Amino acid sequence: MEPGTVRIAVDLLGGDDAPAVVVDGALRAVRADPDLNLLLVGPSEAADAVIAALDPVDRARITVRPVRDAVRMSDHPSAAREASTVRDAVAAVRDGTADAMVSAGSTGATVTAAALGLGRWPTIRNPALVATLPAAGGPVVLLDVGGSLEPRAGILARHAVLGAAYAAVAHAVDAPRVGLLSVGTEAGKGDRARRTADPVLAAEPLPCNARYVGLVEGYDVSSGARADVVVTDGFTGNVLLKAVEGAYAMAGGPPAGGGVPRAAALLGVSGTVVVCHGAAVAADVASGIALAAHLWRHRATDQMAALLAGHAWKGHDHIIDTEVTTP
């Protein structure tokens, strides 16, 4: 395990099978990482189940913030404005009680709570969820996977910058190759949104010596041969992530090097936030907590914010979704 004490706020009521799987996942995480401290945000009886199952020496690493209200998966994201476990987990990061937070609850509510409670980075209007997939050629960063469903060119350009910085900071990828997901690699392929975004991404300066390699296809996500970062809109990215996950399940399980993650980092907000799959099981919750700890220990959010503060944004807010004629 990576060294360094870290405090993670965990939303006990987030997810389809909460609190049971979140409790189990929290137990696994604490037992695996001796430098991990958890702030359990949720009903006291659920938190007590974690504390009672731990050895006495480990119980001191658990604190509780009693909250009984939760945002349901069917609720509108604006419900995160009201008192709830996800809002209180974000507040713990904001007030310094926790270093990072993890929730397997409603993605929309978690993004809303984080954006309102922690604030966005300058120039980032649409935070992005980024997942890292195992690939034959090394890890591939995929974004967005559900933070922003709009495929506008300006948003995709900003996500290309975020993805390049994340690959370099979180995964130590040297000079990341960035591609835009489409239905073919030739210029002019794809729908109008991709045809519009392709030249925009080509003109956008990228941090960390990253370079734009053009359009990539779905199999490039699992091969890793052409791109280290694959950019798409949150709708397509979420569908792709779950499709790959289902394919692994049909094949009998993920590859030996690791499976499709059920946890994604939220980029573009002023704090370390990890969102787990709503259908997460205990192992997924534990991996989400481990991801949050990894990002905090590497000060990934601070490093990325510093990189983007000095980034020479081209500024594509004026671009509308119109046809682009390729030569």
GROMACS .gro file of C-alpha atoms in nm:
model
  327
    1MET     CA    1   0.000   0.000   0.000
    2GLU     CA    2   0.106   0.359  -0.056
    3PRO     CA    3   0.217   0.532   0.264
    4GLY     CA    4   0.060   0.842   0.411
    5THR     CA    5  -0.235   0.898   0.642
    6VAL     CA    6  -0.552   0.988   0.455
    7ARG     CA    7  -0.908   1.060   0.568
    8ILE     CA    8  -1.192   0.954   0.337
    9ALA     CA    9  -1.558   1.050   0.384
   10VAL     CA   10  -1.783   0.764   0.273
   11ASP     CA   11  -2.151   0.806   0.182
   12LEU     CA   12  -2.309   0.509   0.360
   13LEU     CA   13  -2.646   0.546   0.185
   14GLY     CA   14  -2.517   0.580  -0.174
   15GLY     CA   15  -2.582   0.291  -0.412
   16ASP     CA   16  -2.844   0.034  -0.507
   17ASP     CA   17  -2.760  -0.200  -0.218
   18ALA     CA   18  -2.656   0.052   0.046
   19PRO     CA   19  -2.580   0.049   0.328
   20ALA     CA   20  -2.485  -0.322   0.339
   21VAL     CA   21  -2.233  -0.323   0.050
   22VAL     CA   22  -2.088   0.013   0.155
   23VAL     CA   23  -2.033  -0.117   0.507
   24ASP     CA   24  -1.863  -0.430   0.372
   25GLY     CA   25  -1.652  -0.223   0.130
   26ALA     CA   26  -1.546   0.015   0.407
   27LEU     CA   27  -1.437  -0.280   0.622
   28ARG     CA   28  -1.228  -0.421   0.338
   29ALA     CA   29  -1.064  -0.085   0.274
   30VAL     CA   30  -0.971  -0.026   0.639
   31ARG     CA   31  -0.828  -0.375   0.680
   32ALA     CA   32  -0.621  -0.339   0.361
   33ASP     CA   33  -0.471   0.003   0.439
   34PRO     CA   34  -0.328   0.071   0.786
   35ASP     CA   35  -0.292   0.444   0.714
   36LEU     CA   36  -0.656   0.488   0.608
   37ASN     CA   37  -0.905   0.673   0.827
   38LEU     CA   38  -1.274   0.682   0.741
   39LEU     CA   39  -1.549   0.931   0.818
   40LEU     CA   40  -1.872   0.735   0.777
   41VAL     CA   41  -2.159   0.962   0.677
   42GLY     CA   42  -2.494   0.798   0.739
   43PRO     CA   43  -2.716   0.632   1.000
   44SER     CA   44  -2.537   0.554   1.325
   45GLU     CA   45  -2.652   0.192   1.323
   46ALA     CA   46  -2.491   0.133   0.983
   47ALA     CA   47  -2.167   0.295   1.098
   48ASP     CA   48  -2.178   0.087   1.417
   49ALA     CA   49  -2.172  -0.228   1.203
   50VAL     CA   50  -1.833  -0.124   1.066
   51ILE     CA   51  -1.692  -0.031   1.404
   52ALA     CA   52  -1.813  -0.350   1.574
   53ALA     CA   53  -1.654  -0.571   1.307
   54LEU     CA   54  -1.309  -0.415   1.344
   55ASP     CA   55  -1.035  -0.507   1.586
   56PRO     CA   56  -1.020  -0.263   1.879
   57VAL     CA   57  -0.690  -0.118   1.756
   58ASP     CA   58  -0.852  -0.022   1.423
   59ARG     CA   59  -1.169   0.131   1.565
   60ALA     CA   60  -0.989   0.458   1.641
   61ARG     CA   61  -0.954   0.507   1.265
   62ILE     CA   62  -1.332   0.538   1.223
   63THR     CA   63  -1.541   0.844   1.297
   64VAL     CA   64  -1.909   0.895   1.229
   65ARG     CA   65  -2.121   1.185   1.105
   66PRO     CA   66  -2.482   1.078   1.169
   67VAL     CA   67  -2.710   1.161   0.875
   68ARG     CA   68  -3.036   0.981   0.797
   69ASP     CA   69  -3.144   1.144   0.470
   70ALA     CA   70  -3.025   1.020   0.131
   71VAL     CA   71  -3.066   1.116  -0.234
   72ARG     CA   72  -3.234   0.824  -0.407
   73MET     CA   73  -3.118   0.702  -0.746
   74SER     CA   74  -3.452   0.812  -0.893
   75ASP     CA   75  -3.433   1.165  -0.749
   76HIS     CA   76  -3.345   1.469  -0.958
   77PRO     CA   77  -2.982   1.578  -0.912
   78SER     CA   78  -3.105   1.901  -0.755
   79ALA     CA   79  -3.202   1.692  -0.449
   80ALA     CA   80  -2.833   1.715  -0.355
   81ARG     CA   81  -2.902   2.074  -0.248
   82GLU     CA   82  -3.101   1.940   0.047
   83ALA     CA   83  -2.969   1.775   0.363
   84SER     CA   84  -2.834   1.431   0.267
   85THR     CA   85  -2.541   1.195   0.314
   86VAL     CA   86  -2.379   1.301  -0.014
   87ARG     CA   87  -2.406   1.670   0.070
   88ASP     CA   88  -2.256   1.612   0.414
   89ALA     CA   89  -1.972   1.402   0.270
   90VAL     CA   90  -1.887   1.691   0.038
   91ALA     CA   91  -1.910   1.934   0.331
   92ALA     CA   92  -1.657   1.721   0.521
   93VAL     CA   93  -1.406   1.774   0.240
   94ARG     CA   94  -1.485   2.144   0.222
   95ASP     CA   95  -1.438   2.201   0.597
   96GLY     CA   96  -1.121   1.989   0.615
   97THR     CA   97  -1.268   1.705   0.822
   98ALA     CA   98  -1.192   1.469   0.533
   99ASP     CA   99  -0.932   1.475   0.254
  100ALA     CA  100  -1.156   1.311  -0.007
  101MET     CA  101  -1.501   1.159  -0.045
  102VAL     CA  102  -1.654   0.850  -0.205
  103SER     CA  103  -2.017   0.781  -0.300
  104ALA     CA  104  -2.191   0.507  -0.496
  105GLY     CA  105  -2.511   0.706  -0.507
  106SER     CA  106  -2.672   0.907  -0.785
  107THR     CA  107  -2.402   1.035  -1.020
  108GLY     CA  108  -2.596   1.350  -1.098
  109ALA     CA  109  -2.650   1.425  -0.730
  110THR     CA  110  -2.284   1.364  -0.644
  111VAL     CA  111  -2.162   1.589  -0.927
  112THR     CA  112  -2.412   1.858  -0.827
  113ALA     CA  113  -2.318   1.839  -0.458
  114ALA     CA  114  -1.946   1.852  -0.538
  115ALA     CA  115  -1.976   2.141  -0.783
  116LEU     CA  116  -2.188   2.346  -0.543
  117GLY     CA  117  -2.004   2.253  -0.226
  118LEU     CA  118  -1.643   2.259  -0.347
  119GLY     CA  119  -1.663   2.489  -0.649
  120ARG     CA  120  -1.537   2.432  -1.002
  121TRP     CA  121  -1.191   2.502  -1.135
  122PRO     CA  122  -1.168   2.824  -1.340
  123THR     CA  123  -1.277   2.770  -1.704
  124ILE     CA  124  -1.435   2.430  -1.619
  125ARG     CA  125  -1.811   2.456  -1.649
  126ASN     CA  126  -1.876   2.084  -1.690
  127PRO     CA  127  -1.686   1.852  -1.453
  128ALA     CA  128  -1.597   1.514  -1.604
  129LEU     CA  129  -1.591   1.163  -1.464
  130VAL     CA  130  -1.278   0.975  -1.564
  131ALA     CA  131  -1.228   0.599  -1.548
  132THR     CA  132  -0.910   0.405  -1.615
  133LEU     CA  133  -0.946   0.080  -1.807
  134PRO     CA  134  -0.693  -0.201  -1.838
  135ALA     CA  135  -0.566  -0.235  -2.194
  136ALA     CA  136  -0.311  -0.449  -2.373
  137GLY     CA  137  -0.081  -0.150  -2.423
  138GLY     CA  138  -0.120  -0.004  -2.075
  139PRO     CA  139  -0.395   0.181  -1.889
  140VAL     CA  140  -0.637   0.388  -2.097
  141VAL     CA  141  -0.806   0.690  -1.945
  142LEU     CA  142  -1.167   0.727  -2.064
  143LEU     CA  143  -1.370   1.043  -2.012
  144ASP     CA  144  -1.637   1.147  -1.979
  145VAL     CA  145  -1.822   0.845  -1.834
  146GLY     CA  146  -2.125   1.023  -1.696
  147GLY     CA  147  -2.046   1.368  -1.559
  148SER     CA  148  -2.162   1.570  -1.858
  149LEU     CA  149  -2.385   1.421  -2.127
  150GLU     CA  150  -2.344   1.706  -2.376
  151PRO     CA  151  -2.108   1.636  -2.673
  152ARG     CA  152  -2.037   2.001  -2.755
  153ALA     CA  153  -1.696   2.070  -2.907
  154GLY     CA  154  -1.586   2.313  -2.638
  155ILE     CA  155  -1.667   2.062  -2.364
  156LEU     CA  156  -1.483   1.783  -2.542
  157ALA     CA  157  -1.178   2.009  -2.587
  158ARG     CA  158  -1.171   2.085  -2.216
  159HIS     CA  159  -1.208   1.717  -2.134
  160ALA     CA  160  -0.911   1.640  -2.359
  161VAL     CA  161  -0.704   1.877  -2.146
  162LEU     CA  162  -0.837   1.721  -1.823
  163GLY     CA  163  -0.771   1.368  -1.948
  164ALA     CA  164  -0.414   1.446  -2.054
  165ALA     CA  165  -0.337   1.601  -1.716
  166TYR     CA  166  -0.499   1.310  -1.530
  167ALA     CA  167  -0.305   1.047  -1.725
  168ALA     CA  168   0.022   1.225  -1.651
  169VAL     CA  169  -0.044   1.299  -1.284
  170ALA     CA  170  -0.243   0.996  -1.167
  171HIS     CA  171  -0.080   0.730  -1.387
  172ALA     CA  172   0.262   0.880  -1.468
  173VAL     CA  173   0.199   0.851  -1.844
  174ASP     CA  174   0.474   1.034  -2.032
  175ALA     CA  175   0.348   1.253  -2.318
  176PRO     CA  176  -0.007   1.111  -2.326
  177ARG     CA  177  -0.166   1.040  -2.663
  178VAL     CA  178  -0.521   1.178  -2.677
  179GLY     CA  179  -0.789   1.052  -2.915
  180LEU     CA  180  -1.154   1.138  -2.983
  181LEU     CA  181  -1.391   0.841  -2.989
  182SER     CA  182  -1.577   0.801  -3.319
  183VAL     CA  183  -1.690   0.537  -3.570
  184GLY     CA  184  -1.375   0.553  -3.780
  185THR     CA  185  -1.027   0.699  -3.774
  186GLU     CA  186  -1.041   0.893  -4.100
  187ALA     CA  187  -1.104   1.268  -4.086
  188GLY     CA  188  -1.472   1.343  -4.140
  189LYS     CA  189  -1.597   1.023  -3.975
  190GLY     CA  190  -1.867   1.030  -3.712
  191ASP     CA  191  -2.171   1.239  -3.639
  192ARG     CA  192  -2.185   1.616  -3.660
  193ALA     CA  193  -2.066   1.661  -3.300
  194ARG     CA  194  -1.748   1.460  -3.367
  195ARG     CA  195  -1.682   1.626  -3.701
  196THR     CA  196  -1.710   1.960  -3.526
  197ALA     CA  197  -1.493   1.861  -3.231
  198ASP     CA  198  -1.210   1.694  -3.427
  199PRO     CA  199  -1.047   2.015  -3.559
  200VAL     CA  200  -1.115   2.188  -3.228
  201LEU     CA  201  -0.920   1.923  -3.036
  202ALA     CA  202  -0.645   1.936  -3.298
  203ALA     CA  203  -0.601   2.308  -3.230
  204GLU     CA  204  -0.623   2.287  -2.850
  205PRO     CA  205  -0.283   2.298  -2.672
  206LEU     CA  206  -0.251   2.005  -2.434
  207PRO     CA  207  -0.055   1.991  -2.107
  208CYS     CA  208   0.219   1.743  -2.006
  209ASN     CA  209   0.359   1.717  -2.360
  210ALA     CA  210   0.040   1.543  -2.466
  211ARG     CA  211  -0.054   1.527  -2.834
  212TYR     CA  212  -0.382   1.479  -3.013
  213VAL     CA  213  -0.374   1.169  -3.238
  214GLY     CA  214  -0.714   1.221  -3.403
  215LEU     CA  215  -1.017   0.996  -3.416
  216VAL     CA  216  -1.006   0.654  -3.250
  217GLU     CA  217  -1.252   0.365  -3.240
  218GLY     CA  218  -1.402   0.152  -2.966
  219TYR     CA  219  -1.142  -0.123  -2.986
  220ASP     CA  220  -0.868   0.134  -2.924
  221VAL     CA  221  -1.003   0.163  -2.569
  222SER     CA  222  -0.918  -0.201  -2.496
  223SER     CA  223  -0.598  -0.218  -2.703
  224GLY     CA  224  -0.425   0.099  -2.584
  225ALA     CA  225  -0.213   0.095  -2.900
  226ARG     CA  226  -0.318   0.435  -3.040
  227ALA     CA  227  -0.422   0.641  -2.741
  228ASP     CA  228  -0.362   0.672  -2.367
  229VAL     CA  229  -0.662   0.903  -2.327
  230VAL     CA  230  -0.994   0.858  -2.509
  231VAL     CA  231  -1.235   1.152  -2.503
  232THR     CA  232  -1.609   1.128  -2.554
  233ASP     CA  233  -1.933   1.265  -2.410
  234GLY     CA  234  -2.068   1.128  -2.083
  235PHE     CA  235  -2.360   0.947  -2.245
  236THR     CA  236  -2.143   0.751  -2.489
  237GLY     CA  237  -1.869   0.694  -2.234
  238ASN     CA  238  -2.108   0.555  -1.976
  239VAL     CA  239  -2.267   0.320  -2.229
  240LEU     CA  240  -1.924   0.203  -2.348
  241LEU     CA  241  -1.798   0.144  -1.994
  242LYS     CA  242  -2.099  -0.069  -1.903
  243ALA     CA  243  -2.084  -0.259  -2.233
  244VAL     CA  244  -1.721  -0.354  -2.171
  245GLU     CA  245  -1.812  -0.452  -1.818
  246GLY     CA  246  -2.089  -0.677  -1.951
  247ALA     CA  247  -1.857  -0.832  -2.208
  248TYR     CA  248  -1.610  -0.926  -1.933
  249ALA     CA  249  -1.893  -1.082  -1.732
  250MET     CA  250  -2.001  -1.293  -2.031
  251ALA     CA  251  -1.641  -1.400  -2.090
  252GLY     CA  252  -1.609  -1.529  -1.735
  253GLY     CA  253  -1.441  -1.232  -1.574
  254PRO     CA  254  -1.198  -0.947  -1.633
  255PRO     CA  255  -0.838  -0.993  -1.748
  256ALA     CA  256  -0.578  -1.089  -1.490
  257GLY     CA  257  -0.440  -0.735  -1.478
  258GLY     CA  258  -0.768  -0.592  -1.350
  259GLY     CA  259  -1.123  -0.531  -1.463
  260VAL     CA  260  -1.337  -0.242  -1.571
  261PRO     CA  261  -1.350   0.003  -1.279
  262ARG     CA  262  -1.674   0.073  -1.098
  263ALA     CA  263  -1.522   0.391  -0.961
  264ALA     CA  264  -1.437   0.713  -1.142
  265ALA     CA  265  -1.265   1.033  -1.035
  266LEU     CA  266  -1.453   1.360  -1.075
  267LEU     CA  267  -1.232   1.617  -1.247
  268GLY     CA  268  -1.294   1.990  -1.250
  269VAL     CA  269  -1.400   2.046  -0.887
  270SER     CA  270  -1.185   2.179  -0.606
  271GLY     CA  271  -1.154   1.858  -0.410
  272THR     CA  272  -1.092   1.485  -0.445
  273VAL     CA  273  -1.420   1.311  -0.528
  274VAL     CA  274  -1.471   0.951  -0.640
  275VAL     CA  275  -1.799   0.816  -0.773
  276CYS     CA  276  -1.863   0.441  -0.762
  277HIS     CA  277  -2.099   0.246  -0.986
  278GLY     CA  278  -2.455   0.250  -0.850
  279ALA     CA  279  -2.460  -0.131  -0.870
  280ALA     CA  280  -2.128  -0.153  -0.687
  281VAL     CA  281  -2.051  -0.453  -0.469
  282ALA     CA  282  -1.827  -0.441  -0.163
  283ALA     CA  283  -1.506  -0.490  -0.363
  284ASP     CA  284  -1.601  -0.198  -0.588
  285VAL     CA  285  -1.660   0.032  -0.291
  286ALA     CA  286  -1.324  -0.072  -0.144
  287SER     CA  287  -1.152   0.001  -0.476
  288GLY     CA  288  -1.322   0.341  -0.491
  289ILE     CA  289  -1.190   0.424  -0.144
  290ALA     CA  290  -0.844   0.305  -0.251
  291LEU     CA  291  -0.863   0.527  -0.561
  292ALA     CA  292  -0.955   0.830  -0.351
  293ALA     CA  293  -0.664   0.756  -0.117
  294HIS     CA  294  -0.425   0.720  -0.413
  295LEU     CA  295  -0.533   1.051  -0.564
  296TRP     CA  296  -0.500   1.235  -0.234
  297ARG     CA  297  -0.159   1.087  -0.152
  298HIS     CA  298  -0.031   1.198  -0.492
  299ARG     CA  299  -0.199   1.538  -0.451
  300ALA     CA  300  -0.348   1.474  -0.793
  301THR     CA  301  -0.619   1.738  -0.764
  302ASP     CA  302  -0.372   2.008  -0.658
  303GLN     CA  303  -0.124   1.912  -0.931
  304MET     CA  304  -0.391   1.915  -1.201
  305ALA     CA  305  -0.535   2.244  -1.081
  306ALA     CA  306  -0.186   2.398  -1.098
  307LEU     CA  307  -0.130   2.262  -1.448
  308LEU     CA  308  -0.461   2.400  -1.571
  309ALA     CA  309  -0.408   2.736  -1.401
  310GLY     CA  310  -0.119   2.796  -1.638
  311HIS     CA  311  -0.283   2.636  -1.940
  312ALA     CA  312  -0.324   2.845  -2.255
  313TRP     CA  313  -0.689   2.773  -2.325
  314LYS     CA  314  -0.796   2.841  -2.681
  315GLY     CA  315  -1.146   2.930  -2.572
  316HIS     CA  316  -1.413   2.748  -2.771
  317ASP     CA  317  -1.727   2.857  -2.589
  318HIS     CA  318  -1.851   3.035  -2.901
  319ILE     CA  319  -1.846   2.719  -3.114
  320ILE     CA  320  -2.185   2.581  -3.208
  321ASP     CA  321  -2.265   2.234  -3.335
  322THR     CA  322  -2.241   2.304  -3.706
  323GLU     CA  323  -2.110   2.097  -3.993
  324VAL     CA  324  -1.737   2.120  -4.060
  325THR     CA  325  -1.620   2.052  -4.412
  326THR     CA  326  -1.296   1.855  -4.417
  327PRO     CA  327  -1.054   1.904  -4.705
   0.00000   0.00000   0.00000
